[in-house]
C-alpha atoms as one frame of an Amber mdcrd trajectory, in Angstrom:
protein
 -27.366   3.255  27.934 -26.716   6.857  28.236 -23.628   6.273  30.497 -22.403
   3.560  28.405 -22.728   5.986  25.181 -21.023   9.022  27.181 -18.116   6.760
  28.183 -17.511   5.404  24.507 -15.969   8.846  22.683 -18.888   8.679  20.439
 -20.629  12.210  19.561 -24.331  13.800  19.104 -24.532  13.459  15.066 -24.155
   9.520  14.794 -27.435   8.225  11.885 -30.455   5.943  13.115 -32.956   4.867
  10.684 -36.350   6.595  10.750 -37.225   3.483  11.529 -35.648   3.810  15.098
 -36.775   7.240  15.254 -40.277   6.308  16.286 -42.304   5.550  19.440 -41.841
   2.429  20.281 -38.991   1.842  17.311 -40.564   0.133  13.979 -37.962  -2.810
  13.974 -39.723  -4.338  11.111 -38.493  -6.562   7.678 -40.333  -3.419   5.384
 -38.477  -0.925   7.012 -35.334  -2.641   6.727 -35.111  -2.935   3.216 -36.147
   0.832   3.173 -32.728   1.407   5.159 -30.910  -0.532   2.229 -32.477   1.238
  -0.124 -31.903   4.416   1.479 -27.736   3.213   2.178 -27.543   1.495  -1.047
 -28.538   3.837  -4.073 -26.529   7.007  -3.093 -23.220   5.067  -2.426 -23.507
   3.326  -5.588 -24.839   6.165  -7.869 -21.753   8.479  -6.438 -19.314   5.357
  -6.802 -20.303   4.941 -10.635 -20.034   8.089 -11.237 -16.574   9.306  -9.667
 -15.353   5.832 -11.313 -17.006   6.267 -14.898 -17.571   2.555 -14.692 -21.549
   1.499 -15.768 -23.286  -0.566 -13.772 -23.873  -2.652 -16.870 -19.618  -3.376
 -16.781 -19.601  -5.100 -13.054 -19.265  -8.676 -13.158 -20.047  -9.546  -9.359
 -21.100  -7.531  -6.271 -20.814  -8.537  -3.195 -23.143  -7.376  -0.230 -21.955
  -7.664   3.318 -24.450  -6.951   6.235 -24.394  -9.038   9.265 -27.648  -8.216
  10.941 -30.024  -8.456   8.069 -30.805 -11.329   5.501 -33.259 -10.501   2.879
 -35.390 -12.468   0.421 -34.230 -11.847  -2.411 -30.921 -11.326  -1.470 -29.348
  -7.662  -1.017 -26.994  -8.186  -3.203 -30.057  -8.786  -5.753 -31.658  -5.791
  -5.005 -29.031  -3.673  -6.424 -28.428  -5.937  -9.382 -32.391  -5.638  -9.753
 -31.700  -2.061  -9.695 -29.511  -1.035 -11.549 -30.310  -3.183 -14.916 -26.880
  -5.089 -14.148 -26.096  -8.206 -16.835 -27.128 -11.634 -16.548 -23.808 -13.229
 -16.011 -23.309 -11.064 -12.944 -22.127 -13.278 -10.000 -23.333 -11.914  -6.764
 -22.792 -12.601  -3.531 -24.561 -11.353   0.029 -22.414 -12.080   3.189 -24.105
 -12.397   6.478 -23.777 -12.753  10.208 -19.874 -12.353   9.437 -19.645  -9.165
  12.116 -17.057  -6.093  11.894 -14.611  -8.348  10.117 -16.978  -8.369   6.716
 -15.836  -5.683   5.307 -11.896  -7.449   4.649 -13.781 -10.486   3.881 -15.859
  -9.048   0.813 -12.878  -7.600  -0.736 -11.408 -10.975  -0.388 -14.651 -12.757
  -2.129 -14.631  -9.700  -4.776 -10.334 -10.536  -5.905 -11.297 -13.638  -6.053
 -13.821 -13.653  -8.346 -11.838 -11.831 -10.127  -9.219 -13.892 -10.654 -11.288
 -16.977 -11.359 -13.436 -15.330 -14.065 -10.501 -13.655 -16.607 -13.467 -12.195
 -18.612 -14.309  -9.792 -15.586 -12.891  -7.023 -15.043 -14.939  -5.482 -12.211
 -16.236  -5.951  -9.065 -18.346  -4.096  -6.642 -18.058  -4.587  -2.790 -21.017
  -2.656  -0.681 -20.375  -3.149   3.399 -23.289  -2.110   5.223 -24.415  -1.840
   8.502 -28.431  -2.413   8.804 -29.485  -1.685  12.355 -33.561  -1.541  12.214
 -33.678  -4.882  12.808 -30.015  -5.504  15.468 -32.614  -2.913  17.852 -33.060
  -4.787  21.278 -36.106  -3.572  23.167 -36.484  -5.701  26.204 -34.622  -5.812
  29.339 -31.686  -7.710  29.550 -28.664  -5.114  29.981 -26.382  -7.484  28.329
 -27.985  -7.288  24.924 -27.881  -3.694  24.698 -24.416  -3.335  22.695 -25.556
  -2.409  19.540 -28.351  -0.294  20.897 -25.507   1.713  22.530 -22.718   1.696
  19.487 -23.848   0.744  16.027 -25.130   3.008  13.388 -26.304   2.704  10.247
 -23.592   3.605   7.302 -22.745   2.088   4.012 -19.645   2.000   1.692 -19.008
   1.380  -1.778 -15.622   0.350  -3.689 -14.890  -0.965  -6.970 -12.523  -3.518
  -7.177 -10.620  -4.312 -10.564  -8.130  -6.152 -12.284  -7.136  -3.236 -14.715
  -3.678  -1.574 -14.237  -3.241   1.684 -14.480  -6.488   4.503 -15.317  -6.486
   7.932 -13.782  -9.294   6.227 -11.809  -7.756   3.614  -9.852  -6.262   4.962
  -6.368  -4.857   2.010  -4.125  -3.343  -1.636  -5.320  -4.204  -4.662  -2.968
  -0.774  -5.494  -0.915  -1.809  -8.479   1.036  -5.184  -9.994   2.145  -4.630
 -12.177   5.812  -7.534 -13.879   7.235  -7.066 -15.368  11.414 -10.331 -17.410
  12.673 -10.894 -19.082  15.607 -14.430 -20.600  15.421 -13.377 -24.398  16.116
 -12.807 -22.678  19.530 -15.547 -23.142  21.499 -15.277 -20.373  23.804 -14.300
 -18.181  21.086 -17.474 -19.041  18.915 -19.122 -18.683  21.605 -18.032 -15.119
  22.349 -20.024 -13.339  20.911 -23.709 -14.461  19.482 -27.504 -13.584  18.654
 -29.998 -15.180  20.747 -33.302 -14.305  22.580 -33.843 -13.110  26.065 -36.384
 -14.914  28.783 -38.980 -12.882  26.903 -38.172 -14.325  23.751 -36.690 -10.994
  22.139 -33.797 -11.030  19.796 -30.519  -9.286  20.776 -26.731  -9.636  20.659
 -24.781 -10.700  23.438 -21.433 -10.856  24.526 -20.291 -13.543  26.088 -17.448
 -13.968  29.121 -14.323 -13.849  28.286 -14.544 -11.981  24.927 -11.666  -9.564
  25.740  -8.686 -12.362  26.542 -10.496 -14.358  23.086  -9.804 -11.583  21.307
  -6.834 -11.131  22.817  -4.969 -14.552  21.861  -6.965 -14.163  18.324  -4.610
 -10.614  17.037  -1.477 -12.419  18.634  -1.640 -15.055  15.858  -3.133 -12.940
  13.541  -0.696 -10.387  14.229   2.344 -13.133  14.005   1.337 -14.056  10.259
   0.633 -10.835   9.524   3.970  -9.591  10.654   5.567 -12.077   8.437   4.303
 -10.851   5.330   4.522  -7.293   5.546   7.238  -6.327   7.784  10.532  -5.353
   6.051  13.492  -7.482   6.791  15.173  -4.999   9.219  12.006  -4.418  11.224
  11.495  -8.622  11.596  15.585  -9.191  12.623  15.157  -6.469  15.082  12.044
  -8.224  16.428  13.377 -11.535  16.603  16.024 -10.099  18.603  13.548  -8.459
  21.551  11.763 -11.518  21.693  15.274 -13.401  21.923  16.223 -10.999  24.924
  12.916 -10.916  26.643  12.836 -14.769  26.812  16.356 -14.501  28.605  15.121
 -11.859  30.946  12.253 -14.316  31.579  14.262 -17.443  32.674  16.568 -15.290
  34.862  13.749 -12.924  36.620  11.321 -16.125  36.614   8.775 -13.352  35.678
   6.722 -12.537  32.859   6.326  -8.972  31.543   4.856  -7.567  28.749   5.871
  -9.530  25.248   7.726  -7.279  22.981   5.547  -6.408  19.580   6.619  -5.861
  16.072   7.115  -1.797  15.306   4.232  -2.254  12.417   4.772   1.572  11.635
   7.541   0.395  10.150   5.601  -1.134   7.088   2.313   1.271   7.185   1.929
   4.892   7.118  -1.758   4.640   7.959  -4.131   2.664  10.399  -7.683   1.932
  10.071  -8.783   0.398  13.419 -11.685  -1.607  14.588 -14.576   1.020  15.664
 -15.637  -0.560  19.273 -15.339   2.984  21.149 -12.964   5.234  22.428 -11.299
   2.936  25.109 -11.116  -0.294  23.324  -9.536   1.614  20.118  -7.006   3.052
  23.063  -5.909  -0.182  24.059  -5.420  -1.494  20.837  -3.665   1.394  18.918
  -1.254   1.238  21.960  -0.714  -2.266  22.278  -0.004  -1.932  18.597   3.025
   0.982  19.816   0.309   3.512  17.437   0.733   7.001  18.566  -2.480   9.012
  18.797  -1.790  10.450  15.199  -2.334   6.680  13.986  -5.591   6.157  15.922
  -6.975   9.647  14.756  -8.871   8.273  12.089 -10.601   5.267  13.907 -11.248
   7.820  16.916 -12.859  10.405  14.893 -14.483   8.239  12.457 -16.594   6.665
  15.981 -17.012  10.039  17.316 -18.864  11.518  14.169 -20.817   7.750  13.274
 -20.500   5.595  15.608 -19.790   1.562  14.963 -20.786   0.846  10.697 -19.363
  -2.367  11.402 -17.789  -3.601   8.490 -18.330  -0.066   6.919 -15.832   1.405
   9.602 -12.984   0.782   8.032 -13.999   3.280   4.572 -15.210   5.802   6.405
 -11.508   5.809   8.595 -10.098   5.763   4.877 -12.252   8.057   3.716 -11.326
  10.377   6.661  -7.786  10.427   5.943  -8.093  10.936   2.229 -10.088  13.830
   3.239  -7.506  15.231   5.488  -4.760  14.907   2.328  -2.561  12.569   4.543
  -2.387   9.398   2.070   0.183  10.380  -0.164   1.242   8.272  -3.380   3.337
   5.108  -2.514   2.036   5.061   1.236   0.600   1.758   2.279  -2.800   1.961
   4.591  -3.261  -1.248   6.913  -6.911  -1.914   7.505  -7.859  -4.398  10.706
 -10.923  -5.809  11.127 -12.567  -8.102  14.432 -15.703  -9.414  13.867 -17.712
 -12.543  15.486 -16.652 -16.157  15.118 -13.536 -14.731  16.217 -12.409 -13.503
  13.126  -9.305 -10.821  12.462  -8.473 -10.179   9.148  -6.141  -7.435   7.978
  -6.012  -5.256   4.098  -2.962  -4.252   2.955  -2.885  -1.572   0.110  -0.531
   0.757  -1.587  -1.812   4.440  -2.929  -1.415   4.516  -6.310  -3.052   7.391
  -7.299  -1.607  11.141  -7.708  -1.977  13.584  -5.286  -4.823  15.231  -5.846
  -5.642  16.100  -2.444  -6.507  20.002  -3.548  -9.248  18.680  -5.295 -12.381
  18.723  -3.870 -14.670  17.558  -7.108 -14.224  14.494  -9.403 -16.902  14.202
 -11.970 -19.336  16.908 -10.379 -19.302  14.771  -6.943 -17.622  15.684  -3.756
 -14.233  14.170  -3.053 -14.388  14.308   0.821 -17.324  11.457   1.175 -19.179
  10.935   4.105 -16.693  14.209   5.572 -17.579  16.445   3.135 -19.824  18.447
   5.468 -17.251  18.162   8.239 -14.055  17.311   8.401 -13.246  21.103   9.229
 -14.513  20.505  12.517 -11.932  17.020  12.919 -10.116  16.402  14.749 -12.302
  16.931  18.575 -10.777  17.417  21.436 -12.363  14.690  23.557 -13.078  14.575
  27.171
């Protein structure tokens, strides 16, 4: 594990649980809802209060967690908690991987647009790991031993234009699965070990799965955000490459779209140093564009479907998302899923402010983004 760690870009202030920080690791159900409790309250209590919005305003929150299902629901516990109406629809997401975090703000829009009465909606993505530990022996359950940690995000989704609190408007919401693939559904799984202890496994062939999965996600994707110039001068690499093909009678890399050419900024999935690499360059990112996925590993590991607000969160923090630039969030999670967010800032700059409301601006960074970017090794 510690060479697997070392090799993965991630660094020496990532979060466990106390939970995980006993001898042998208390991996229990109690514990577990202490982490939510513990990831829960202070997102939401800082999110209300940035946003002015009441608890007692939300119409629906939706939970997503993959490795934990609790009775009642998550989702429950925070309506429990904070006092929320009786007409509030919530909704806990489970078991949906890295890609949850796309998926909820999917679930939250539309709730909104099905209930006209609503006008807010809270989306918590949280990452759970007391009970994803694996303690026994089999090497090939140790993933998220080695790269998740425990995080949490909070956003508030609404239907209201306009309001000095609203900072980016939903471009485009594109969802790719593969499940009724076999080997893809197959690629990634919980099950137990000859011992009968519960880990995660990855199965063979994950890597060309998730391959084919971002070329047709990537393909409707492309279709719906690129700008017309971008898509004619992609349709006429492809057009040329095929020729080359059928006169070399060779292959060679397949030209991609230039997707800088409709996003400013990249949130990335968080599945270490190397496999965030390979993507951001198969994507034709430059390291500037995979800066905030790299750092956002480095300083807390994989939050799974959390990742992708704490790469936001990292940029914002840095004063790089300026009003009208459009972030482009992609997400990979078991099934195989790939789903991509699409959102234009809407907000001023206010990036010289460090306090809204009497909380911190800067997040989860707010203690160190002076130190970002690393240098890595």
């Amino acid at each position: 594990m510690t060479k697997v760690i070392e090799a993965s870009g991630m660094g020496n202030e990532t979060y466990f649980p106390p939970s995980l920080h006993h001898i042998p690791p208390a991996a229990t159900h109690g514990e577990a809802i202490r982490e939510a409790h513990m990831l829960f309250f202070p997102a939401l209590d800082d999110l209300f209060a940035k946003t002015g919005v009441p608890p007692s305003s939300v119409g629906a929150v939706v939970v997503n967690c993959s490795g934990f299902c609790a009775a009642p629901s998550l989702s429950a516990i925070i309506a429990n908690r904070y006092g929320m109406p009786s007409d509030v629809r919530t909704c806990n997401l489970s078991g949906m991987g890295c890609a949850a975090g796309a998926i909820g703000v999917d679930v939250a829009a539309g709730l909104l647009r099905a209930h006209a009465a609503m006008s807010y909606a809270v989306v918590v993505s949280a990452e759970i790991v007391t009970v994803g530990w694996y303690s026994g022996k089999d090497k090939s359950k140790l993933l998220l031993n080695c790269y998740f940690r425990t995080g949490c995000s909070a956003a508030l989704v609404t239907t209201k234009r306009g309001g000095g609190g609203v900072k980016y408007r939903l471009v485009s919401v594109t969802r790719t699965n593969q499940t009724a693939n076999d080997r893809s559904y197959r690629s990634g799984y919980r099950d137990e070990d000859d011992e009968g202890i519960t880990g995660f496994t990855l199965g063979h062939g994950v890597g060309r799965m998730v391959s084919e999965l971002l070329r047709a996600h990537l393909l409707t994707l492309s279709l719906s955000i690129l700008p017309w110039r971008e898509k004619l001068r992609y349709v006429a690499a492809l057009l040329r490459h095929r020729r080359h093909d059928k006169k070399a009678g060779s292959g060679g890399g397949i030209p991609m779209p230039d997707f800088r050419a409709a996003a400013e900024h990249f949130c990335l999935p968080s599945s270490g140093r190397p496999m965030i690499w390979r993507l951001g360059q198969g994507l034709g990112l430059g390291e500037g564009e995979m800066e905030a996925a790299l750092m956002a590993f480095h300083r807390f590991g994989n939050q799974s479907a959390a990742s992708l607000w704490y790469q936001l969160a990292y940029m914002e923090a840095k004063g790089r998302v300026r009003r009208g630039d459009t972030v482009w969030q992609l997400a990979v999670g078991s099934g195989l899923k790939a789903n991509s967010l699409v959102w234009e800032r809407v907000a001023d700059d206010d990036h010289f402010a460090t306090e809204r409301h009497g909380r911190t601006t800067l997040g989860p960074w707010a203690d160190c983004i002076h130190k970002y970017p690393v240098t890595e090794g």
